[in-house]
Structures are given as structure tokens and as C-alpha cells.
Coordinates of C-alpha atoms and ligand atoms in Angstrom, one line a residue:
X1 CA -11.4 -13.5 -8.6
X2 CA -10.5 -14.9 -11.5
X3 CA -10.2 -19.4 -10.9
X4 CA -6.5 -19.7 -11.5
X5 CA -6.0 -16.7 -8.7
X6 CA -8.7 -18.4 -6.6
X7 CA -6.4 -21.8 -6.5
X8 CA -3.3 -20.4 -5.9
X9 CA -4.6 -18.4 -3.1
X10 CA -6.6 -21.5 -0.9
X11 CA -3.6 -23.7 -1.9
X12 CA -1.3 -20.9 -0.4
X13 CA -3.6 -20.9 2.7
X14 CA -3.5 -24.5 3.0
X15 CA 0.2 -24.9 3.1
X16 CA 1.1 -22.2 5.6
X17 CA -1.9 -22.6 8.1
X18 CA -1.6 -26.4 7.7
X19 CA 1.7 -26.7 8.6
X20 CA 2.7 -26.0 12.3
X21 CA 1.6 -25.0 15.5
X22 CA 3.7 -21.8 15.0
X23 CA 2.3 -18.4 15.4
X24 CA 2.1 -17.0 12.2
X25 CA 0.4 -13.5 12.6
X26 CA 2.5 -11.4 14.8
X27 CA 3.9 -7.8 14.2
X28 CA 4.6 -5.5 16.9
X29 CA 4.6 -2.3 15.1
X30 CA 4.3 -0.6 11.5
X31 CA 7.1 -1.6 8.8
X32 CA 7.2 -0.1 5.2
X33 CA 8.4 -1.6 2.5
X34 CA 7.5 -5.5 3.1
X35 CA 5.4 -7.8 2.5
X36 CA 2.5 -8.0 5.3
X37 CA 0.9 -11.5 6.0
X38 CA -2.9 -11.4 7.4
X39 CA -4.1 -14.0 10.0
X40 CA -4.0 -16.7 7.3
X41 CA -0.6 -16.4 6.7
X42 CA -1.6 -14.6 3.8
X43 CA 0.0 -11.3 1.9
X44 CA -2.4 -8.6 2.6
X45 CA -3.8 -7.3 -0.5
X46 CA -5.1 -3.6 -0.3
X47 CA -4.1 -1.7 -3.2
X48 CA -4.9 2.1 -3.4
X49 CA -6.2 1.6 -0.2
X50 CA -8.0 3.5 3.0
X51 CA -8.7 2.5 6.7
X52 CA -12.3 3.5 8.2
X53 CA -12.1 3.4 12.3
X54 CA -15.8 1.6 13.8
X55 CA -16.1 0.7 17.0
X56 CA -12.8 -0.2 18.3
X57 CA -11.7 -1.9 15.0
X58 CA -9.8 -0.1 12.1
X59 CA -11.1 -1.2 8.6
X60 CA -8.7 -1.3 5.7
X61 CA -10.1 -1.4 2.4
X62 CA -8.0 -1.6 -0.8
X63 CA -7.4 -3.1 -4.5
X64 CA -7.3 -6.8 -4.0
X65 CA -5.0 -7.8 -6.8
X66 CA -3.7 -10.6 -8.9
X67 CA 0.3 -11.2 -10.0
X68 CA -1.6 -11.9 -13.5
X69 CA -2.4 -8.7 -14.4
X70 CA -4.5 -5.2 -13.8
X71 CA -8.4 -6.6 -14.4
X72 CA -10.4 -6.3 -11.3
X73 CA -10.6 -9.0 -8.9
X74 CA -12.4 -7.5 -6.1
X75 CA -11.8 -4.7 -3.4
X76 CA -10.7 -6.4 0.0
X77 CA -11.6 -5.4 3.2
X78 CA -9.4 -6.5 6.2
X79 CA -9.6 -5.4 9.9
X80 CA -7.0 -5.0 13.0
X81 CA -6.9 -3.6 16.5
X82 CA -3.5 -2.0 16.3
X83 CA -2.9 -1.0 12.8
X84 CA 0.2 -4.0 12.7
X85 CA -2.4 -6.9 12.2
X86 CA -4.4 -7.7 10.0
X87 CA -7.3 -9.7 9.9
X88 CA -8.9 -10.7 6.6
X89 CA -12.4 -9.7 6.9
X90 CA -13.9 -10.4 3.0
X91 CA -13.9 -9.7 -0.5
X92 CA -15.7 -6.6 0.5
X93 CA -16.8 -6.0 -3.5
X94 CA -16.3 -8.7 -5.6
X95 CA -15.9 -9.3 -9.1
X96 CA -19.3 -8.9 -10.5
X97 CA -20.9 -11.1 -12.9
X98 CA -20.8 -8.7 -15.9
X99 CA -21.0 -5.0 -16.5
X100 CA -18.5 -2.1 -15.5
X101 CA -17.0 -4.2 -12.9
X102 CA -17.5 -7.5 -14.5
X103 CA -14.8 -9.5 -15.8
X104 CA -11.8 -7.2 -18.1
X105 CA -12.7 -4.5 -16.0
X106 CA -10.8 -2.2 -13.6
X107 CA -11.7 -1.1 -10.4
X108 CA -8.8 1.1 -8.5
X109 CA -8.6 2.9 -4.9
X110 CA -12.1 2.0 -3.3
X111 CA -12.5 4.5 0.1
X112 CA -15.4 4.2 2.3
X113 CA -17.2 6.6 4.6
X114 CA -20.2 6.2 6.9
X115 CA -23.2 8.5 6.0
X116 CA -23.9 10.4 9.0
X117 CA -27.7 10.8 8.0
X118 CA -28.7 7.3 6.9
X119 CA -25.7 5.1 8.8
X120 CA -25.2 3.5 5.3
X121 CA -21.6 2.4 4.6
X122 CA -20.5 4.1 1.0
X123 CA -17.6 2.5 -0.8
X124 CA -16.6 5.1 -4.0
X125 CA -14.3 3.8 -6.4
X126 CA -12.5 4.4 -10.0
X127 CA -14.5 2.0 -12.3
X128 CA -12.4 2.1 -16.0
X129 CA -11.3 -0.3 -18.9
X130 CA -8.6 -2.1 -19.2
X131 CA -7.5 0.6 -21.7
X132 CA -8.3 3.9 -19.1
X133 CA -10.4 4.9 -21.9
X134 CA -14.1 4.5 -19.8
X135 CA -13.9 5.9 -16.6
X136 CA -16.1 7.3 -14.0
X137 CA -16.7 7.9 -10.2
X138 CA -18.5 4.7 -8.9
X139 CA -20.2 3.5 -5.9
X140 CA -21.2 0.8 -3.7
X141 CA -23.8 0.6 -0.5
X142 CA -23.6 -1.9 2.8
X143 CA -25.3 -1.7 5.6
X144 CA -22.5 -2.8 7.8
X145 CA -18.6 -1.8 7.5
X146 CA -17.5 -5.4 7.0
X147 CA -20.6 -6.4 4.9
X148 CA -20.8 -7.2 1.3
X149 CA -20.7 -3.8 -1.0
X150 CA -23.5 -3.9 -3.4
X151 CA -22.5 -1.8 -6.6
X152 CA -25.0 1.2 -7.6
X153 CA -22.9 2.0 -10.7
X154 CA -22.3 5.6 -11.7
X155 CA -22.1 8.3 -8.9
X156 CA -24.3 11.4 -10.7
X157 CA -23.4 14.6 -10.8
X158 CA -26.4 16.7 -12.8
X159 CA -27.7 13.3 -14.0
X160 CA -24.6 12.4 -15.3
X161 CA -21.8 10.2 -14.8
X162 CA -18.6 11.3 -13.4
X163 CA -15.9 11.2 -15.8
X164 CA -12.9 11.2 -13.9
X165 CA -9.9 8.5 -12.7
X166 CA -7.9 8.5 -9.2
X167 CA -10.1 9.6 -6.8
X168 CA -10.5 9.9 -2.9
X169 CA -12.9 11.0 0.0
X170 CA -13.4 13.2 2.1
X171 CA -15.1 13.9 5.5
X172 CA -15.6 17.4 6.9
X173 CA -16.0 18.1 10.9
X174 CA -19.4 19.1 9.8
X175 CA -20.3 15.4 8.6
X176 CA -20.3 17.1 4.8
X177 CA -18.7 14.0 2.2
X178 CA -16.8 14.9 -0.6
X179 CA -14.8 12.6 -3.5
X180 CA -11.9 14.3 -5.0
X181 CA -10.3 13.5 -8.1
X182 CA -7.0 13.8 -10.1
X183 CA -6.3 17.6 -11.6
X184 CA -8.1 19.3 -8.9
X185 CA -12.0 18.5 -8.6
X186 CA -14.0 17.9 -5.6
X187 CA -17.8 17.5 -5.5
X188 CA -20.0 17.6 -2.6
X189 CA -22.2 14.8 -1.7
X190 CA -25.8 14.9 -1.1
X191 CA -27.1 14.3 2.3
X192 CA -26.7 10.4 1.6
X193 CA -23.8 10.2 0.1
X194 CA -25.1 8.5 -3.1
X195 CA -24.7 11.9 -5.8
X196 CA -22.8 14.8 -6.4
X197 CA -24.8 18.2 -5.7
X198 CA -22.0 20.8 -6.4
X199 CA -18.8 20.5 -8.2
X200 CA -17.3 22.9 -6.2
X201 CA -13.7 23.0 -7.4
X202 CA -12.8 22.7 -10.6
X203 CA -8.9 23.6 -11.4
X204 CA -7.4 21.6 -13.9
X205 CA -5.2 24.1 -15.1
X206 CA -3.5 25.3 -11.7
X207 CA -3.4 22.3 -9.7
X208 CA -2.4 18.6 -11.4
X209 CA -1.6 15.0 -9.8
X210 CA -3.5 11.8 -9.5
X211 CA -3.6 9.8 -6.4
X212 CA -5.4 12.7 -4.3
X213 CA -5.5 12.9 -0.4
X214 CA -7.0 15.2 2.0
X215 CA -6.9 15.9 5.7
X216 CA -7.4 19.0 7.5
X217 CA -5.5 20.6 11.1
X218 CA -6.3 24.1 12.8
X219 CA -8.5 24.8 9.8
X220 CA -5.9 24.3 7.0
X221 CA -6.8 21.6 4.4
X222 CA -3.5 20.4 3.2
X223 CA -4.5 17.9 -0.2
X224 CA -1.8 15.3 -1.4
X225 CA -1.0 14.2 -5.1
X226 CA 1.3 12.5 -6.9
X227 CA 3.0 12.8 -10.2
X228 CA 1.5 11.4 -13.2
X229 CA 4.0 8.5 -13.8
X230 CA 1.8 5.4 -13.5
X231 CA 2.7 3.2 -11.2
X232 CA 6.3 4.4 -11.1
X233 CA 7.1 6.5 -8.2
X234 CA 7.5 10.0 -8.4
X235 CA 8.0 13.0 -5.6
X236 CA 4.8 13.6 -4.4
X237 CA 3.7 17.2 -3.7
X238 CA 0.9 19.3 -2.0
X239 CA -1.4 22.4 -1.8
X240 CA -2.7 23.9 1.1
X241 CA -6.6 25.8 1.1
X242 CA -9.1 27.5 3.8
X243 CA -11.9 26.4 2.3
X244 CA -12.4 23.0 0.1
X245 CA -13.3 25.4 -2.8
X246 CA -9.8 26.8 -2.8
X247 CA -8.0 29.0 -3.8
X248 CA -5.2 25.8 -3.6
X249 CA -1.8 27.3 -3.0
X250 CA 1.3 25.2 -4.5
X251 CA 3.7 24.2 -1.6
X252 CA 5.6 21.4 -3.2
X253 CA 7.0 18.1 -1.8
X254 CA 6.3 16.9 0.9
X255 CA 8.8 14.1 1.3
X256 CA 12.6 14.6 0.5
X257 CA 13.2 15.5 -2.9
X258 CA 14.6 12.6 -4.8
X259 CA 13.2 9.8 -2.7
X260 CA 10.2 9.5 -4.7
X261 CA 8.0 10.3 -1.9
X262 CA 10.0 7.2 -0.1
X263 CA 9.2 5.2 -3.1
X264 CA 5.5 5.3 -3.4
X265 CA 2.5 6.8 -4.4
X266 CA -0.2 8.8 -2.1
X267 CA -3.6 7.0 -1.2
X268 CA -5.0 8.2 2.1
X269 CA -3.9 9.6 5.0
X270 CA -5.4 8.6 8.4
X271 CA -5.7 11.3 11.3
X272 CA -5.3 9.2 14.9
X273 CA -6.5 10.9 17.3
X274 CA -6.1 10.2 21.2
X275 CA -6.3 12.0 24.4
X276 CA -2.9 13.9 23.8
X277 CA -2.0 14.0 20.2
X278 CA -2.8 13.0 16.5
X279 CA -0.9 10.6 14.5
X280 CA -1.3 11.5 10.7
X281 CA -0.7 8.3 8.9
X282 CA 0.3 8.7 5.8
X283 CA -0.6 5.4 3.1
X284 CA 1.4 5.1 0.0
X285 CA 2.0 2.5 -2.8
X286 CA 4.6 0.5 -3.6
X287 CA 3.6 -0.7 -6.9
X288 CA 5.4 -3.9 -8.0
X289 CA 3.3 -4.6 -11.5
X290 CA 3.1 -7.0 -12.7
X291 CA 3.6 -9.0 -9.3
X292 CA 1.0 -6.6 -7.4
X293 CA -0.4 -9.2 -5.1
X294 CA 2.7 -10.2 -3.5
X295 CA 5.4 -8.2 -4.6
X296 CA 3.4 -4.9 -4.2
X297 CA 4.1 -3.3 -0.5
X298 CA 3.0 -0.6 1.6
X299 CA 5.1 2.8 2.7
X300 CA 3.4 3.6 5.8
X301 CA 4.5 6.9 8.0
X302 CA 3.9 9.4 10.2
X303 CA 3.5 12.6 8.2
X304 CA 4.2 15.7 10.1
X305 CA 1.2 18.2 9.9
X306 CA 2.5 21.9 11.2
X307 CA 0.1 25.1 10.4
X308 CA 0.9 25.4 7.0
X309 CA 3.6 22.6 5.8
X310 CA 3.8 18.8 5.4
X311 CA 7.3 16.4 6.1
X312 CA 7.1 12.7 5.5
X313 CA 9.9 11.2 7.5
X314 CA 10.9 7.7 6.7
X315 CA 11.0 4.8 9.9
X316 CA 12.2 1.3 9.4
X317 CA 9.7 0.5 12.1
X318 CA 7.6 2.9 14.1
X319 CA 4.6 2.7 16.8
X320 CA 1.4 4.4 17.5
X321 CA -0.2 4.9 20.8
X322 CA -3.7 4.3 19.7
X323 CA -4.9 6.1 23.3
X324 CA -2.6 8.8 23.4
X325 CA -2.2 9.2 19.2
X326 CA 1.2 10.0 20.1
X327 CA 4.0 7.7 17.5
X328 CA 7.9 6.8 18.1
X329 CA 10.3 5.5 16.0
X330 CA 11.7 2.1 17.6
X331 CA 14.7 0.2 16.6
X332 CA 15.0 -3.2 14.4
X333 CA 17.4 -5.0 17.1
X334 CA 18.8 -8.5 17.0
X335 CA 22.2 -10.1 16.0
X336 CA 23.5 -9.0 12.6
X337 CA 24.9 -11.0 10.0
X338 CA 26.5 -9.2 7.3
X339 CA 26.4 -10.3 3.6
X340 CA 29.8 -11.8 3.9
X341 CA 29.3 -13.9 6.8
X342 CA 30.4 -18.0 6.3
X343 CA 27.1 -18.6 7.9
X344 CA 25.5 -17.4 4.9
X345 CA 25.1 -20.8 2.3
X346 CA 25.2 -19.4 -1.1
X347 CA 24.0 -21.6 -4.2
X348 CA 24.8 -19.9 -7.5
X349 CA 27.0 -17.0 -9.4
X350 CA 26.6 -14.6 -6.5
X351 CA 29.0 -12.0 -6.9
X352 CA 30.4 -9.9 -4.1
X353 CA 30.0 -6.2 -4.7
X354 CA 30.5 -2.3 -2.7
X355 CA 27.1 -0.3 -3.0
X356 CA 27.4 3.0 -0.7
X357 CA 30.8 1.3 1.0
X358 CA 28.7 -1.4 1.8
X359 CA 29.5 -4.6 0.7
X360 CA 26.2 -7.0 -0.7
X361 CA 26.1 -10.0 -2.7
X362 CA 24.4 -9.5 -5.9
X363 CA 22.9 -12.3 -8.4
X364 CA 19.9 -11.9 -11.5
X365 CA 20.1 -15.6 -11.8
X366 CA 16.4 -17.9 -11.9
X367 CA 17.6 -20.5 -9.3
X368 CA 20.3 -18.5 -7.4
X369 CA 19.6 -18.9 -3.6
X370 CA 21.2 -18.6 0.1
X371 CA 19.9 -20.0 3.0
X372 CA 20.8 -19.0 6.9
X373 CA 19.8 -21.2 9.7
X374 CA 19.1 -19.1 13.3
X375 CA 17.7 -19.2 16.6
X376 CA 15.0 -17.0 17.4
X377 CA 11.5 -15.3 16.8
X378 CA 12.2 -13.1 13.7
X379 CA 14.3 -12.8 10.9
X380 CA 14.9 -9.0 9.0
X381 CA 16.8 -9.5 5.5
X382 CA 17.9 -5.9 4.3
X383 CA 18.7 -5.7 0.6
X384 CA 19.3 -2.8 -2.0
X385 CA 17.1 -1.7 -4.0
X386 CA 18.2 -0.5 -7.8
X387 CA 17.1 0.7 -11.2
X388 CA 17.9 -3.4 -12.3
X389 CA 16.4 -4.7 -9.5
X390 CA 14.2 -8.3 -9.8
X391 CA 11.9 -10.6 -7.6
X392 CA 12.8 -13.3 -5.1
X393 CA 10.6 -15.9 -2.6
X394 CA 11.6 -15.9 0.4
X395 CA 11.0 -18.4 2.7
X396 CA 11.2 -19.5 6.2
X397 CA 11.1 -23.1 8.0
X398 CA 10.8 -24.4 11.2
X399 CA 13.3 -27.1 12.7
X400 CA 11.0 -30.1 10.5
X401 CA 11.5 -28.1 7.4
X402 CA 7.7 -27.0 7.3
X403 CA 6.9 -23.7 5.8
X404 CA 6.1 -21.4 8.5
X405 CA 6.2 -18.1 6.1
X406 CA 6.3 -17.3 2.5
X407 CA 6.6 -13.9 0.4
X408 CA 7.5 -12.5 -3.0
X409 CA 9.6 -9.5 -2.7
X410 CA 11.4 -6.9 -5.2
X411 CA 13.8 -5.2 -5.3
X412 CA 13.3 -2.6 -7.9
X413 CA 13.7 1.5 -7.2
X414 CA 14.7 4.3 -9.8
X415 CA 17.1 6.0 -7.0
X416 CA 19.3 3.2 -4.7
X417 CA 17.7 2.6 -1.5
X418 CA 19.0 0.7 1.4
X419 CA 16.3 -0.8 3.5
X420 CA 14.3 -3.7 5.2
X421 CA 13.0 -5.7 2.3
X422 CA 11.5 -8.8 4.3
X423 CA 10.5 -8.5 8.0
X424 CA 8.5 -12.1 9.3
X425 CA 6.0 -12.3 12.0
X426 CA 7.3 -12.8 15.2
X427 CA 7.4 -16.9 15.6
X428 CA 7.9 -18.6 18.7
X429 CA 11.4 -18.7 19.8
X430 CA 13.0 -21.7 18.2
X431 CA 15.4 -22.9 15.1
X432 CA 14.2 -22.0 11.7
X433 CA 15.7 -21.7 8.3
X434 CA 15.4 -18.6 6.0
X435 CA 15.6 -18.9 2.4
X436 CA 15.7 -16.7 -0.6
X437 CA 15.9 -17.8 -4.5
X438 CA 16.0 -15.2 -7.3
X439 CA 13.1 -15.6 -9.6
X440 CA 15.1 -14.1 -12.8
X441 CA 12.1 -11.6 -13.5
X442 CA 11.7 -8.2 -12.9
X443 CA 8.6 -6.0 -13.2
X444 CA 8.1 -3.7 -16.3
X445 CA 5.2 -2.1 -17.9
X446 CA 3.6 0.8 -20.0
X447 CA 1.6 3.5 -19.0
X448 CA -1.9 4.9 -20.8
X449 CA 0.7 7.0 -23.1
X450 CA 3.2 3.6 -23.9
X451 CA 5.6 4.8 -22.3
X452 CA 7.5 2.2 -21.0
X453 CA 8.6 2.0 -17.0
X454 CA 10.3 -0.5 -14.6
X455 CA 13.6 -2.6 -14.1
X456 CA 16.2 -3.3 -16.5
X457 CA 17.4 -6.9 -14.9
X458 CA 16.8 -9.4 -12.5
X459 CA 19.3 -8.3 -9.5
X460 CA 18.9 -9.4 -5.9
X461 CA 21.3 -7.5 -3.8
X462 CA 21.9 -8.8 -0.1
X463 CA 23.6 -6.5 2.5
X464 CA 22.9 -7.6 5.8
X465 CA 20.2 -10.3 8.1
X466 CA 19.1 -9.0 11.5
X467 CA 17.8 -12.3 13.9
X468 CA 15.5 -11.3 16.7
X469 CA 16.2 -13.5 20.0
Ligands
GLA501 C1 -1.6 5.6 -11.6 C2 -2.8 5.6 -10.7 C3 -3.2 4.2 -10.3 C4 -3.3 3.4 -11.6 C5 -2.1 3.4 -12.4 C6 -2.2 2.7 -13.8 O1 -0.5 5.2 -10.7 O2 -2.6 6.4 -9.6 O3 -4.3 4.2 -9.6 O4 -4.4 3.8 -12.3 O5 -1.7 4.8 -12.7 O6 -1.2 3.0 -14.7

């Protein structure tokens, strides 16, 4: 972690766990699409991520990221009980000292599996430059799930590095590991999980993607992939196999054409299994570069696995019976106030505009703000998301004007999409104040190719608060 990341993050910690008595680390089911704060009142950051289940505890591991750029910081590892809350566990891999993870370095979409043969925790990752021009399959050993990762370097396949980017794992019924990559190549492990003894597909010219993803049901191994767009979203698609080795049949997207896979990319997708059903949760990124630590978010569903075809619905908010695996869509309730209510206190050149028939105030102005005070235990800001869309903080305050929750959100997408941008934690019932000011930026970048991607303004677009009693 680079020093200047290091300071803003204990200073960040400081204010919002030194503030108030107020409970800051309560969610009460699974929202996409917002900013997550751990049990430090943090943002959880787990970029390109995957969750391990041991014991009764589910593991996520992911990029932990900076809003200063793409180098790697380290690869977090948090924990929860109910998949809503997270606990932040360690810097599970840390920057090391120098060397292919040392500093202007990148390290992208650690996933872990437990060797069944040894009981060794391995952590693979995508270990590159900062140009994509020196990449390989790595890999890290720990003991314990929560430990601290020691880095092996290379993962060797016939002696010899692994040459490839986006990658994922794999776990068969059979205890057999495999890592995936981008453009169709999966390798089997060795009996510890620390080389490659077979590359046993290799189909770059039928099957393309990055961001690879496999589960299996009934025998059918369905794998996920995304589009190669960087981190702009694209429509995600799939294959479907009987054996690992293929052959892969094309069977295209797998969430509605033209939502861009709901706006995000594939990482993982976790079966749930319980005495009556299995929940396949699907993981995506929200890329927000350059704001990844805080403005990045996560698009989190229940994918719907039949024998030989995918569907990625889309919930506001949704629960999982971790004992029965069975999910259900709930509602966001509460009192709405719509953009154009007086209670709203606007500072600035809002402007008052129809998107969809739906009226929201719009404003790309550093400074611009509006504040609402209500009574209750959660506050829901929906906002609409567009091809100019920018950043805003928003902010919430108890009844003494203490900071009781703070976030960086965006509201950038290609297509127009109308959706929860800022859910808090549940606080306890009382007065508080939520505030949002426009930070007149927007994120933008270029690809491995320079081709250039992102939003062409600063816009923040209200449509409607929801206040939870
Ligand atoms: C794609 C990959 C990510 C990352 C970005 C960088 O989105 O899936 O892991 O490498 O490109 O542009």
C-alpha cells in the first residue's frame, strides 16, 4: 500500500469509527450497485474478486485497490457470516518489497482454493506490468484461509511460466483444481496445487473473453466470460461443455442483451448449497477507474442455472437462505421523496430535467450539493446513471453533525440505468442528515490498445430518496 493510500485509509477509519456510538455495519441483505462499508466503516475493497466458504465463515478475496491508479497494493481478504457483512480480515497479499509484485506492478483477480491433499490454502493470481506487456499465472501459499499469502512466483506449466492474463479456478467434485484463463485455456493442477500437469484445453480460436468463470450442475459445466473492452462493460456471454476439455458450445448472453451484463464484468460465481436448493451467486465488476477503491462497486445476483442455459436477473436487494440455499427478491421500502420535493435543500445550478418520464435534478458542477434531513435507520438515494455521468461523496450525519457514513459514488453507464446508487447501513433509529456534493470529475481511461473509454462529463442525476423507519 503505497504511504499516501495508507494515510487516507487510517484517517478515514479514524473519523467514522471515532465518531458515535452508532452502528455502523449493518446490511440486511445483498445490494448491487453501491458502495459496501466493512466493520470499520470502511468501503470494501475486493476487486476481481472470489468467496472461499471454511467453517461457517465465507472468505472474500479480491483486488484491494487505490483511487490513484492501477499498481498493485495488495489482494484483501475479508470475511462474513451472511454474505451482507463484511469483516475486514487482512491484506491477505501485500505489496511486496520488490520483484513481480513489488512496487509498479499489477496483480488482478486473486481466487483461492484449499488443496484437498496437503490442506494448503492456494491463492492464483494475474501478475503483469503496468503496461500488460509481462504477464503470467502466479501463486501464493498459506497455511490458514485468513493467513498471510506468501508469493511462490510463477505457476509452471512444463517448467515454464504461464503466459496468460485474466484468469480463474476451478474445483471439480473429484477435488481435481484447475485455473482457467482468457481465450479458452484451462490447466490441471498437480496433486498440490502448486503446477500445471496438463494444459488440457487450448481454444483460442473458437472460444474468446477475459474475466473467465466456471461452475458446474447435473454434469453440465457452464464457463462465463466477458467481452474484451477493459474495464468498460460489455454483455457477457457463455459456453456450455461435458467434460473441462470441451468441446465448448457458444450459447451467448447470459444477462439481457444491452444491459451490459447489468453493468459489469464476470469474476466468480459461488454455488450455495443448503438442504433444499442452491443459490448460484453470480460476482461481477463495476469498474469505476480511476476511482476503483471507492467508486468501484459490486453487481451481485442470483444467476439462474437450468440443464443447459444461464439468466442473470437483476434485484435491487435480494436474500439468501444460507440453510436452505433457497434466495428471494425483497423490496427497498420506506417513505419516498421524489427529486422535486421542497424538503430537498439544493445548493448550486441544479437543473430540473425528464429522463424515462421521470423527473431528476441534474448538475456536473465541483461544489454542487443537496442535503435532506430524516428520521429513521436508512437512507436509499436512487440516481440515473448516463454516458456523462461523474462522482459525488455522499455523506450522512447524526443529530450532532458527526459523520456516521461516507462513500464515493458514480454515476457513469454506456446504456441509461435507473437504480439504487447509495444504500447506508442500517443506523439506529434517530435524526440524521444525508448529503451529496458533485466532485466535477468523471472516470475515463485507455485500454492496452489506446483506445479510449469512459464518461464524457461530470453529471449527477437525482430521481428519488427512500428513508427506512
Ligand atoms: C479487463 C480485465 C481486468 C483488467 C482490465 C485492465 O477488464 O478483465 O482484469 O485487466 O482489463 O484494462
Amino acid at each position: 500500500m503505497s504511504n499516501s493510500f495508507l494515510h487516507i485509509y487510517v484517517c478515514l477509519l479514524i473519523l467514522i469509527t471515532g465518531c458515535s456510538g452508532t452502528r455502523i455495519h449493518q446490511y440486511d441483505a445483498i445490494y448491487s450497485g453501491t458502495p459496501w462499508l466493512d466493520n470499520n466503516g470502511n468501503t470494501v475493497s475486493a476487486r476481481g474478486a472470489c468467496i472461499v466458504k471454511e467453517g461457517n465463515r465465507y472468505y472474500l478475496f479480491g483486488e484491494l485497490k487505490s483511487d490513484e491508479g492501477n499498481d498493485f497494493v495488495g489482494f484483501s481478504c475479508y470475511s462474513s457470516k451472511d454474505l451482507y457483512n463484511w469483516k475486514f480480515e487482512k491484506i491477505a497479499l501485500p505489496q511486496q518489497k520488490n520483484g513481480k509484485l513489488g512496487p509498479g506492478r499489477v496483480g488482478e483477480r486473486p481466487k483461492v482454493m484449499k488443496c484437498p491433499k496437503t490442506g494448503e490454502f492456494i491463492m492464483y493470481m494475474h501478475v503483469d506490468s503496468t503496461n500488460y506487456k509481462d504477464q503470467y499465472v502466479g501463486y501464493a501459499v498459506s497455511n490458514t484461509i485468513d493467513g498471510e499469502y506468501t508469493f511462490k512466483g510463477a505457476l509452471l506449466f512444463e517448467g515454464k511460466p504461464i503466459k496468460k492474463w485474466d484468469l480463474s479456478t476451478y474445483q471439480d467434485t473429484d477435488g481435481s483444481g484447475y485455473v482457467l484463463t482468457h481465450s479458452g485455456n484451462v490447466y490441471k493442477l498437480s496433486d498440490d496445487y502448486k503446477s500445471a500437469t496438463k494444459h488440457l484445453l487450448d481454444e483460442p480460436d473458437t472460444m474468446h473473453g477475459e474475466a473467465p468463470a466456471i461452475i458446474k450442475k447435473n454434469g453440465v459445466y457452464f464457463w462465463l466470460t466477458s467481452g474484451l473492452t477493459s474495464w468498460e462493460r460489455n454483455d457477457n456471454f457463455y459456453y456450455t461443455a461435458t467434460s473441462l476439455a470441451g468441446p465448448w458450445k457458444d450459447q451467448g448472453y447470459f444477462a439481457p442483451e444491452g444491459t451490459l451484463t447489468h453493468n459489469s464484468q464476470t469474476t466468480f460465481v459461488l454455488p450455495i448449497y443448503g438442504s433444499n436448493d442452491t443459490t448460484y451467486l453470480f460476482m461481477g465488476d463495476r469498474w469505476s477507474y480511476p476511482i476503483q477503491h471507492s467508486a468501484a462497486t459490486y453487481v451481485w445476483q442470483p444467476l439462474e442455472v437450468n440443464s443447459a442455459t444461464l439468466h442473470l436477473p437483476y434485484y435491487e436487494k435480494w436474500n439468501v437462505d444460507l440453510k436452505t440455499g433457497k434466495w428471494a427478491n425483497t423490496e427497498i421500502t420506506g417513505k419516498t421523496v421524489l427529486a422535486n420535493d421542497a424538503t430537498i435543500k439544493y445548493s448550486g445550478n441544479w437543473k430540473q430535467e425528464t429522463e424515462n418520464n421521470i423527473n431528476v435534478f441534474r448538475s456536473n458542477t465541483k461544489g454542487d450539493s443537496f442535503s435532506l434531513n430524516f428520521t429513521g435507520s436508512r437512507v436509499v438515494l436512487y440516481g440515473v446513471s448516463q454516458s456523462d455521468g461523474g462522482y459525488a461523496i455522499v455523506t450522512v450525519k447524526d443529530a450532532e453533525g458527526n459523520v456516521v457514513a461516507n462513500s464515493t459514488i458514480e454515476m457513469y453507464s454506456k446504456v441509461t440505468n435507473h437504480s439504487p446508487k447509495y444504500v447506508s447501513p442500517m443506523f439506529k433509529k434517530g435524526i440524521y442528515t444525508l448529503e451529496l456534493t458533485v466532485l466535477g470529475k468523471h472516470g475515463n481511461w485507455t485500454n492496452k490498445r489506446k483506445d479510449t473509454f469512459g464518461s464524457t462529463d461530470n453529471y449527477i442525476s437525482l430521481e428519488k430518496i427512500i428513508v427506512t423507519e
